[in-house]
């Protein structure tokens, strides 16, 4: 087993190997200190000189033990800068918190065959005080002699005190390294983010500024070392920490001598206004007194411009959507099957009796407005549109708390996004009145068709009746004419007059039948009128002849004055 190695034999399989957690912590701490293989430092050299002088030993070392070796940060009386860890007395010393004293190495079974004992430098006496940093022993301050001996109480106390001083110096080194790393980390983060770090004195003059500022040529000139930070109004823009009760200017904010975050200040020093976001903490001196600020600044000009453009676009969209007779919306189907509504215009309240924010926060609130009997059909049509990327068009019923049942029509165009989601841009309109009007129009159409059919039937009936009447009328007129022409010679004038009356009445009846045919043509839209001159006297004489018998029975006398 390696001395102090904390592992089983390396020949054994890895599954049997036991890792010493303390050893890993010690090696990690050594790496954090960054002290291995560094140049000599006077402060550590002074400790080894003092240890050698106070213990009257020719060799004194500050030894740090890593995984394979012991390395000497400071040394007196030895030329080598390191030795293998297997030879190291310090590997044994760091396993105990107390000072390790080996009075005669040749008589100690742990070290009798050690090459440093059997060979150069011929170690016989060793005393090592462990160096403890953050509770972890990383090495020793040790003294070595080539003769067997022992330390007196003063020598032991001196070695312990000097070891504590060396440990404190290493702890301070770690603090400095951590602080430097933190500063470097912050500076690099600020560089990547395009921010810059700064410090001020109590009069708000810039006493330090990171190099990131030099890479921002568009920023105003007053950011110069030794000058006050440029004053300006604190703006009410996104991420601004200043409220209505906060100071109105940057210098007013600085005069409060309190830390602040994301105070956005407008600077008018350049050709165009710029917006700078400041965050700062108070600097305190060793007595705890306020000594200025340490802060970070971010140029928000582009962000503010984008926010203003967004606000203008939102106002324009709101104005346009207010003129659209429906609801403009975006509907998004996530890859996991979840629906959400990224945008919906304010008219959603009039159409669905829901607020826009309410729908964007909970898409199910809008889905619940759909009639239960239509909900599954609408969902299937949306999923089909998502899979085929075909336009979505659906008319469905909605049940509103106050408005009752309404008819809504949705139209939207789908688009598949890079993350696999599907986004629809669409319009939702209330078509209740249009549906009612369409139903009324359909009823009128049916009624009109029925009326037209009735007219057609009547026309067909009148046409048939007229044709049926013409046949016997033609016979009556024919026989009346024969009677008037041939029967007059045998029967006398009375017979001729009677035959004339029969013929006149028949012609009148035939005229009525023809009028019925004209009415049938009128219904069918085929009647053609023709204006011709008419002899009135014959018509009147015919009328008197027809009405004469009726007039006589009624005791009425009809006279014609031509």
XYZ file of C-alpha atoms in Angstrom:
562
model
C 0.000 0.000 0.000
C 1.203 3.514 -0.770
C 2.004 5.517 2.313
C -0.976 7.822 2.866
C -2.292 6.986 -0.598
C -5.705 5.856 0.600
C -6.004 3.067 -2.047
C -5.668 -0.710 -2.239
C -2.987 -2.323 -4.371
C -3.169 -1.070 -7.943
C -2.837 -4.696 -9.126
C -6.323 -5.488 -7.832
C -9.408 -5.092 -10.078
C -11.073 -1.651 -10.213
C -14.256 -2.998 -8.634
C -12.334 -3.628 -5.404
C -10.559 -0.261 -5.424
C -11.540 2.090 -2.581
C -11.337 5.824 -3.201
C -10.217 7.998 -0.284
C -12.681 10.906 -0.306
C -10.333 12.978 1.872
C -7.549 12.466 -0.633
C -9.779 13.718 -3.472
C -10.712 16.791 -1.445
C -7.061 17.509 -0.717
C -6.034 17.217 -4.374
C -8.986 19.413 -5.379
C -7.959 22.067 -2.847
C -4.362 22.025 -4.118
C -5.668 22.600 -7.636
C -7.817 25.507 -6.436
C -4.872 27.134 -4.666
C -2.850 27.123 -7.876
C 0.357 27.074 -5.842
C 2.073 23.947 -7.206
C 5.071 24.631 -9.453
C 4.959 28.388 -8.786
C 8.000 30.609 -8.341
C 9.556 31.100 -4.866
C 7.955 33.782 -2.717
C 9.858 35.741 -0.043
C 7.161 35.323 2.593
C 7.226 31.515 2.415
C 11.051 31.505 2.201
C 11.154 33.576 5.392
C 9.092 30.958 7.224
C 11.498 28.142 6.315
C 14.505 30.239 7.348
C 12.851 31.001 10.683
C 11.940 27.339 11.213
C 15.522 26.201 10.537
C 16.953 28.862 12.847
C 14.518 28.305 15.733
C 14.902 24.511 15.693
C 18.627 24.510 14.854
C 18.038 22.166 11.882
C 20.016 22.350 8.616
C 16.966 21.620 6.423
C 13.517 23.236 6.506
C 10.778 22.741 3.912
C 7.245 23.829 3.111
C 6.097 20.602 1.466
C 2.840 20.107 -0.441
C 1.776 16.533 -1.213
C -0.092 15.856 -4.428
C -1.025 12.533 -6.016
C 2.463 11.404 -7.100
C 4.996 13.611 -5.349
C 5.809 16.055 -2.605
C 6.724 19.482 -3.957
C 8.573 22.156 -1.986
C 7.097 25.640 -2.090
C 10.028 26.912 0.042
C 13.217 25.153 1.098
C 16.415 25.698 3.111
C 19.311 23.294 2.949
C 18.051 21.175 0.039
C 18.547 21.630 -3.716
C 15.789 19.290 -4.924
C 12.386 20.870 -5.587
C 10.431 17.631 -5.162
C 10.698 13.939 -4.285
C 8.477 10.940 -5.018
C 5.513 10.651 -2.739
C 6.539 7.080 -1.750
C 9.618 8.525 -0.078
C 7.719 11.335 1.631
C 7.683 11.654 5.432
C 5.019 14.306 4.896
C 2.592 11.721 3.473
C 2.551 10.210 6.929
C 2.489 13.566 8.729
C -0.656 14.794 6.956
C -2.605 11.817 8.271
C -2.664 13.332 11.749
C -3.542 16.873 12.892
C -0.651 17.010 15.354
C 3.021 17.613 14.813
C 4.831 14.405 13.735
C 8.286 13.947 15.257
C 10.608 11.134 14.168
C 13.622 11.224 16.484
C 15.644 8.481 14.740
C 14.460 7.395 11.300
C 16.840 4.411 11.215
C 15.174 3.037 14.327
C 11.614 3.674 13.019
C 10.191 0.739 11.052
C 8.106 3.140 8.932
C 11.181 4.899 7.540
C 14.229 2.702 8.146
C 14.438 1.591 4.466
C 13.358 4.941 2.974
C 15.791 6.084 0.222
C 15.994 9.513 1.888
C 17.290 7.750 5.015
C 19.525 5.177 3.414
C 20.815 7.612 0.802
C 21.158 11.368 0.446
C 20.493 13.534 2.346
C 20.687 10.877 5.101
C 17.619 11.844 7.135
C 17.753 10.792 10.791
C 15.489 13.376 12.455
C 12.171 14.703 11.081
C 9.520 16.992 12.588
C 6.527 18.071 10.486
C 3.643 20.361 11.360
C 0.588 19.720 9.091
C -0.669 22.724 7.086
C -4.466 22.836 7.368
C -6.524 24.937 4.949
C -10.329 24.875 5.270
C -10.051 21.781 7.456
C -7.990 19.849 4.885
C -4.313 18.931 5.468
C -2.393 19.579 2.259
C 1.251 19.432 3.355
C 3.665 20.303 6.148
C 6.177 22.796 7.415
C 8.974 20.421 8.363
C 12.535 20.497 9.641
C 15.131 17.753 8.989
C 18.466 16.859 10.565
C 21.062 14.282 9.648
C 21.508 13.271 13.262
C 19.103 11.705 15.723
C 17.684 14.210 18.175
C 14.493 15.635 19.652
C 12.786 19.042 19.766
C 12.484 20.962 22.975
C 9.203 22.619 23.898
C 10.252 25.975 22.418
C 11.192 24.326 19.157
C 7.875 22.503 18.982
C 5.944 25.698 19.715
C 7.937 27.606 17.121
C 7.309 24.950 14.474
C 3.598 24.866 15.281
C 3.309 28.670 15.126
C 5.224 28.914 11.882
C 3.072 26.107 10.432
C -0.066 28.024 11.398
C 1.340 31.124 9.691
C 2.112 29.155 6.515
C -1.416 27.695 6.545
C -2.881 31.195 6.979
C -0.827 32.457 4.045
C -2.106 29.609 1.885
C -5.698 30.334 2.990
C -5.221 33.979 2.082
C -3.776 32.883 -1.232
C -6.877 30.808 -1.850
C -9.072 33.782 -1.007
C -7.104 35.969 -3.412
C -7.237 33.324 -6.134
C -10.989 32.879 -5.643
C -11.497 36.633 -5.675
C -9.391 37.038 -8.806
C -11.244 34.189 -10.496
C -14.556 35.734 -9.505
C -13.528 39.112 -10.857
C -12.290 37.516 -14.058
C -15.484 35.505 -14.356
C -17.639 38.595 -13.870
C -15.554 40.567 -16.336
C -15.834 37.807 -18.941
C -19.580 37.450 -18.392
C -19.945 41.210 -18.736
C -17.812 41.148 -21.886
C -19.951 38.422 -23.434
C -23.174 40.219 -22.451
C -21.910 43.527 -23.811
C -22.021 45.078 -20.322
C -19.287 46.925 -18.485
C -18.315 47.100 -14.818
C -17.443 50.271 -12.955
C -16.672 51.766 -9.570
C -17.216 55.300 -8.271
C -15.961 57.356 -5.376
C -18.344 59.124 -2.951
C -18.683 62.049 -5.417
C -19.907 59.645 -8.150
C -16.677 59.987 -10.117
C -15.654 56.912 -12.083
C -12.499 55.459 -10.524
C -12.444 52.170 -12.427
C -14.126 50.812 -15.529
C -13.852 47.461 -17.306
C -12.430 47.201 -20.782
C -15.813 46.201 -22.198
C -16.756 49.884 -22.364
C -14.051 50.497 -24.958
C -15.901 48.160 -27.307
C -19.065 50.304 -27.223
C -18.176 53.228 -29.523
C -21.808 54.309 -29.886
C -22.119 55.160 -26.205
C -21.978 58.760 -24.942
C -18.602 60.353 -24.223
C -18.990 61.300 -20.527
C -17.955 57.798 -19.381
C -14.391 58.882 -18.635
C -12.239 57.956 -15.646
C -12.148 60.749 -13.092
C -15.431 62.283 -14.261
C -18.853 61.957 -12.716
C -21.292 59.485 -14.158
C -23.485 61.229 -16.709
C -26.791 62.255 -15.166
C -30.135 61.655 -16.848
C -33.803 60.956 -16.146
C -34.782 57.553 -14.805
C -37.204 56.141 -17.362
C -40.284 53.998 -16.844
C -39.392 51.240 -19.297
C -39.219 47.431 -18.973
C -36.886 46.195 -16.202
C -36.612 49.653 -14.655
C -36.402 49.400 -10.878
C -37.343 53.000 -10.275
C -40.948 53.502 -9.233
C -43.051 56.649 -9.147
C -41.685 57.422 -5.665
C -38.019 56.915 -6.654
C -35.708 59.813 -7.573
C -36.300 61.181 -11.041
C -32.607 61.330 -12.028
C -29.575 59.053 -11.778
C -27.690 61.424 -9.461
C -30.741 61.587 -7.210
C -30.685 57.800 -7.075
C -26.953 57.760 -6.300
C -27.400 60.290 -3.509
C -29.558 57.792 -1.607
C -26.414 55.705 -0.975
C -28.398 52.493 -1.381
C -27.994 49.598 -3.747
C -30.350 49.477 -6.716
C -31.094 47.199 -9.675
C -32.078 47.793 -13.291
C -32.541 51.542 -13.101
C -32.883 52.591 -16.748
C -31.532 56.063 -17.445
C -31.843 58.040 -20.650
C -28.618 59.658 -21.802
C -28.817 62.602 -24.193
C -25.067 63.202 -24.362
C -24.666 61.640 -27.804
C -26.222 62.455 -31.143
C -29.252 60.315 -30.346
C -30.750 59.349 -26.973
C -29.549 56.063 -25.495
C -30.970 54.026 -22.635
C -28.594 52.522 -20.057
C -29.622 50.067 -17.331
C -27.591 50.479 -14.130
C -27.330 48.098 -11.176
C -25.038 48.810 -8.232
C -24.071 47.872 -4.678
C -22.454 50.117 -2.104
C -18.675 50.133 -1.632
C -17.627 50.196 2.001
C -14.212 50.993 3.453
C -12.508 48.940 6.193
C -14.511 50.802 8.832
C -17.822 50.025 7.123
C -18.341 53.589 5.860
C -19.965 54.218 2.485
C -17.305 54.850 -0.130
C -19.132 54.938 -3.468
C -20.648 52.320 -5.753
C -19.598 49.195 -7.581
C -21.910 48.418 -10.458
C -22.665 47.096 -13.905
C -24.251 48.860 -16.885
C -26.096 47.415 -19.852
C -26.948 49.342 -23.021
C -30.698 48.843 -23.493
C -31.143 51.226 -26.420
C -31.918 48.497 -28.939
C -34.182 46.718 -26.477
C -36.115 49.892 -25.694
C -36.450 50.619 -29.418
C -37.690 47.076 -29.973
C -40.135 47.442 -27.084
C -41.450 50.713 -28.475
C -41.786 49.124 -31.917
C -43.586 46.190 -30.320
C -45.960 48.526 -28.521
C -46.660 50.417 -31.752
C -47.226 47.170 -33.638
C -49.513 45.931 -30.875
C -51.489 49.192 -30.967
C -51.750 48.972 -34.761
C -52.886 45.352 -34.585
C -55.421 46.231 -31.892
C -56.763 49.088 -34.034
C -57.021 46.930 -37.133
C -58.550 43.985 -35.299
C -61.186 46.313 -33.825
C -62.373 47.000 -37.391
C -62.531 43.333 -38.363
C -66.037 41.812 -37.957
C -64.680 38.834 -36.082
C -61.943 37.522 -33.793
C -58.353 37.382 -35.066
C -56.497 34.573 -33.315
C -53.459 32.321 -33.214
C -53.906 28.722 -32.094
C -50.872 26.517 -31.379
C -50.781 22.723 -31.095
C -47.698 21.620 -29.174
C -45.832 18.376 -30.027
C -47.220 16.868 -26.802
C -50.802 17.475 -27.998
C -51.513 20.517 -25.822
C -53.424 23.464 -27.335
C -52.751 27.082 -26.410
C -53.680 30.506 -27.756
C -50.660 32.855 -28.131
C -52.799 35.742 -29.424
C -56.479 36.636 -29.639
C -58.050 40.012 -30.353
C -60.275 41.808 -27.872
C -63.432 41.018 -29.880
C -63.321 37.581 -28.288
C -65.347 39.095 -25.445
C -68.217 40.025 -27.794
C -68.136 36.674 -29.606
C -67.444 34.232 -26.764
C -68.045 36.345 -23.618
C -64.416 35.749 -22.538
C -61.524 38.162 -22.038
C -58.440 37.929 -24.283
C -56.092 37.419 -21.305
C -58.352 34.700 -19.952
C -58.233 32.764 -23.233
C -54.448 33.174 -23.616
C -53.952 31.882 -20.076
C -56.342 28.944 -20.481
C -57.286 27.745 -23.982
C -59.739 25.259 -22.472
C -61.934 28.159 -21.371
C -62.674 28.913 -25.038
C -63.034 25.235 -25.929
C -65.738 24.851 -23.273
C -67.878 27.415 -25.107
C -68.272 24.970 -28.004
C -71.542 22.986 -27.905
C -70.961 19.551 -26.370
C -72.376 17.822 -29.453
C -70.041 19.743 -31.789
C -66.864 19.634 -29.684
C -65.518 16.289 -30.906
C -66.154 17.186 -34.561
C -64.278 20.488 -34.207
C -61.341 18.737 -32.487
C -61.119 16.110 -35.226
C -61.110 18.786 -37.919
C -58.275 20.649 -36.158
C -56.172 17.495 -35.812
C -56.782 16.670 -39.479
C -55.681 20.180 -40.477
C -52.562 19.802 -38.314
C -51.605 16.483 -39.925
C -52.268 17.532 -43.535
C -51.585 21.283 -43.181
C -54.837 21.877 -45.060
C -56.809 25.058 -44.276
C -59.222 24.665 -41.383
C -62.853 25.719 -41.888
C -65.615 24.730 -39.509
C -69.042 26.034 -38.497
C -70.243 25.021 -35.051
C -72.549 25.983 -32.244
C -71.405 27.905 -29.169
C -73.301 28.171 -25.901
C -72.757 31.515 -24.130
C -73.746 32.315 -20.551
C -75.719 35.411 -21.578
C -76.135 35.147 -25.341
C -77.399 31.575 -25.416
C -76.734 29.417 -28.463
C -74.867 31.096 -31.310
C -73.407 29.869 -34.599
C -69.668 30.499 -35.085
C -67.518 29.985 -38.160
C -63.744 29.515 -37.937
C -61.233 29.787 -40.793
C -57.471 29.387 -40.307
C -54.256 28.591 -42.182
C -51.856 26.129 -40.463
C -48.057 26.252 -40.476
C -45.622 23.714 -39.028
C -42.885 25.271 -36.884
C -39.281 24.167 -36.459
C -40.001 22.666 -33.021
C -42.712 20.411 -34.458
C -45.639 22.502 -33.253
C -48.433 23.647 -35.601
C -49.552 27.278 -35.548
C -52.835 28.498 -37.065
C -53.557 32.115 -38.001
C -57.285 32.539 -38.311
C -60.564 34.417 -38.022
C -63.572 33.457 -35.908
C -66.905 35.109 -36.740
C -70.442 35.002 -35.379
C -72.639 33.870 -38.293
C -75.874 33.394 -36.329
C -77.799 36.056 -38.276
C -76.425 34.859 -41.601
C -77.503 31.300 -40.815
C -80.992 32.545 -39.877
C -81.180 34.623 -43.073
C -80.053 31.646 -45.138
C -82.735 29.467 -43.527
C -85.391 32.146 -44.216
C -84.214 32.473 -47.799
C -84.406 28.720 -48.232
C -87.987 28.736 -46.916
C -88.870 31.515 -49.364
C -87.306 29.584 -52.190
C -89.378 26.527 -51.336
C -92.548 28.635 -51.129
C -91.773 30.303 -54.444
C -91.198 26.947 -56.094
C -94.549 25.724 -54.743
C -96.331 28.850 -56.027
C -94.736 28.487 -59.421
C -95.828 24.881 -59.561
C -99.393 25.871 -58.648
C -99.451 28.484 -61.402
C -98.118 25.941 -63.842
C -100.829 23.446 -62.874
C -103.503 26.142 -63.233
C -102.166 27.183 -66.591
C -102.113 23.608 -67.801
C -105.677 23.136 -66.544
C -106.960 26.299 -68.210
C -105.201 25.411 -71.434
C -106.749 21.963 -71.469
C -110.225 23.293 -70.595
C -109.945 25.951 -73.281
C -109.009 23.422 -75.902
C -111.820 21.127 -74.807
C -114.366 23.993 -75.090
C -113.200 25.120 -78.526
C -114.312 21.869 -80.177
C -118.076 22.105 -79.353
C -118.021 25.884 -79.882
C -116.684 25.428 -83.363
C -119.556 23.044 -84.082
C -122.140 25.483 -82.682
C -120.729 28.354 -84.740
C -120.686 26.220 -87.857
C -124.266 25.120 -87.549
C -125.371 28.688 -86.671
C -123.766 29.967 -89.833
C -125.478 27.223 -91.883
C -128.769 27.980 -90.246
C -128.363 31.738 -90.925
C -127.411 31.220 -94.554
C -129.569 28.277 -95.622
C -132.408 28.288 -93.184
C -133.387 31.903 -93.744
C -134.948 31.167 -97.147
C -137.229 28.571 -95.656
C -138.005 30.068 -92.288
C -137.989 33.776 -92.897
C -136.308 36.744 -91.213
C -136.903 35.570 -87.672
C -134.925 32.445 -88.294
C -132.079 34.506 -89.744
C -132.076 36.781 -86.711
C -132.067 33.882 -84.291
C -129.240 32.204 -86.132
C -127.321 35.502 -86.072
C -127.809 35.730 -82.292
C -126.582 32.150 -81.845
C -123.569 32.906 -83.993
C -122.786 36.120 -82.102
C -123.087 34.420 -78.707
C -120.878 31.579 -79.857
C -118.227 33.950 -81.093
C -118.359 35.771 -77.775
C -117.956 32.502 -75.908
C -115.084 31.587 -78.216
C -113.488 34.961 -77.420
C -113.741 34.104 -73.698
C -112.067 30.764 -74.297
C -109.318 32.518 -76.230
C -108.924 34.937 -73.313
C -108.419 31.918 -71.021
C -105.637 30.759 -73.313
C -104.136 34.257 -73.151
C -104.174 34.036 -69.301
C -102.366 30.701 -69.522
C -99.755 32.279 -71.797
C -99.451 35.201 -69.365
C -98.624 32.836 -66.472
C -96.069 31.114 -68.662
C -94.584 34.458 -69.702
C -95.379 33.889 -73.385
C -98.216 36.445 -73.930
C -97.513 38.933 -76.680
C -99.732 42.031 -76.994
C -100.387 43.764 -80.297
C -102.073 47.179 -80.610
C -104.653 47.459 -83.431
C -107.531 49.886 -84.271
C -110.972 48.629 -83.131
C -114.429 49.585 -84.555
C -116.424 50.467 -81.468
C -119.962 50.606 -82.995
C -120.101 46.927 -83.984
C -118.882 45.972 -80.494
C -121.597 48.070 -78.877
C -124.268 46.658 -81.195
C -123.136 43.119 -80.327
C -123.289 43.964 -76.663
C -126.833 45.336 -76.980
C -127.912 42.229 -78.876
C -126.537 39.965 -76.139
C -127.911 42.008 -73.260
C -131.302 42.814 -74.897
C -133.210 39.718 -73.598
C -131.911 40.193 -70.071
C -132.801 43.907 -70.170
C -136.373 43.194 -71.304
C -136.916 40.685 -68.520
C -135.736 43.315 -66.069
C -137.948 46.007 -67.595
C -134.958 47.982 -68.797
C -134.825 49.666 -72.166
C -131.475 49.855 -73.956
C -131.007 52.480 -76.704
C -128.040 53.124 -78.992
C -127.302 56.681 -80.004
C -124.740 56.539 -82.802
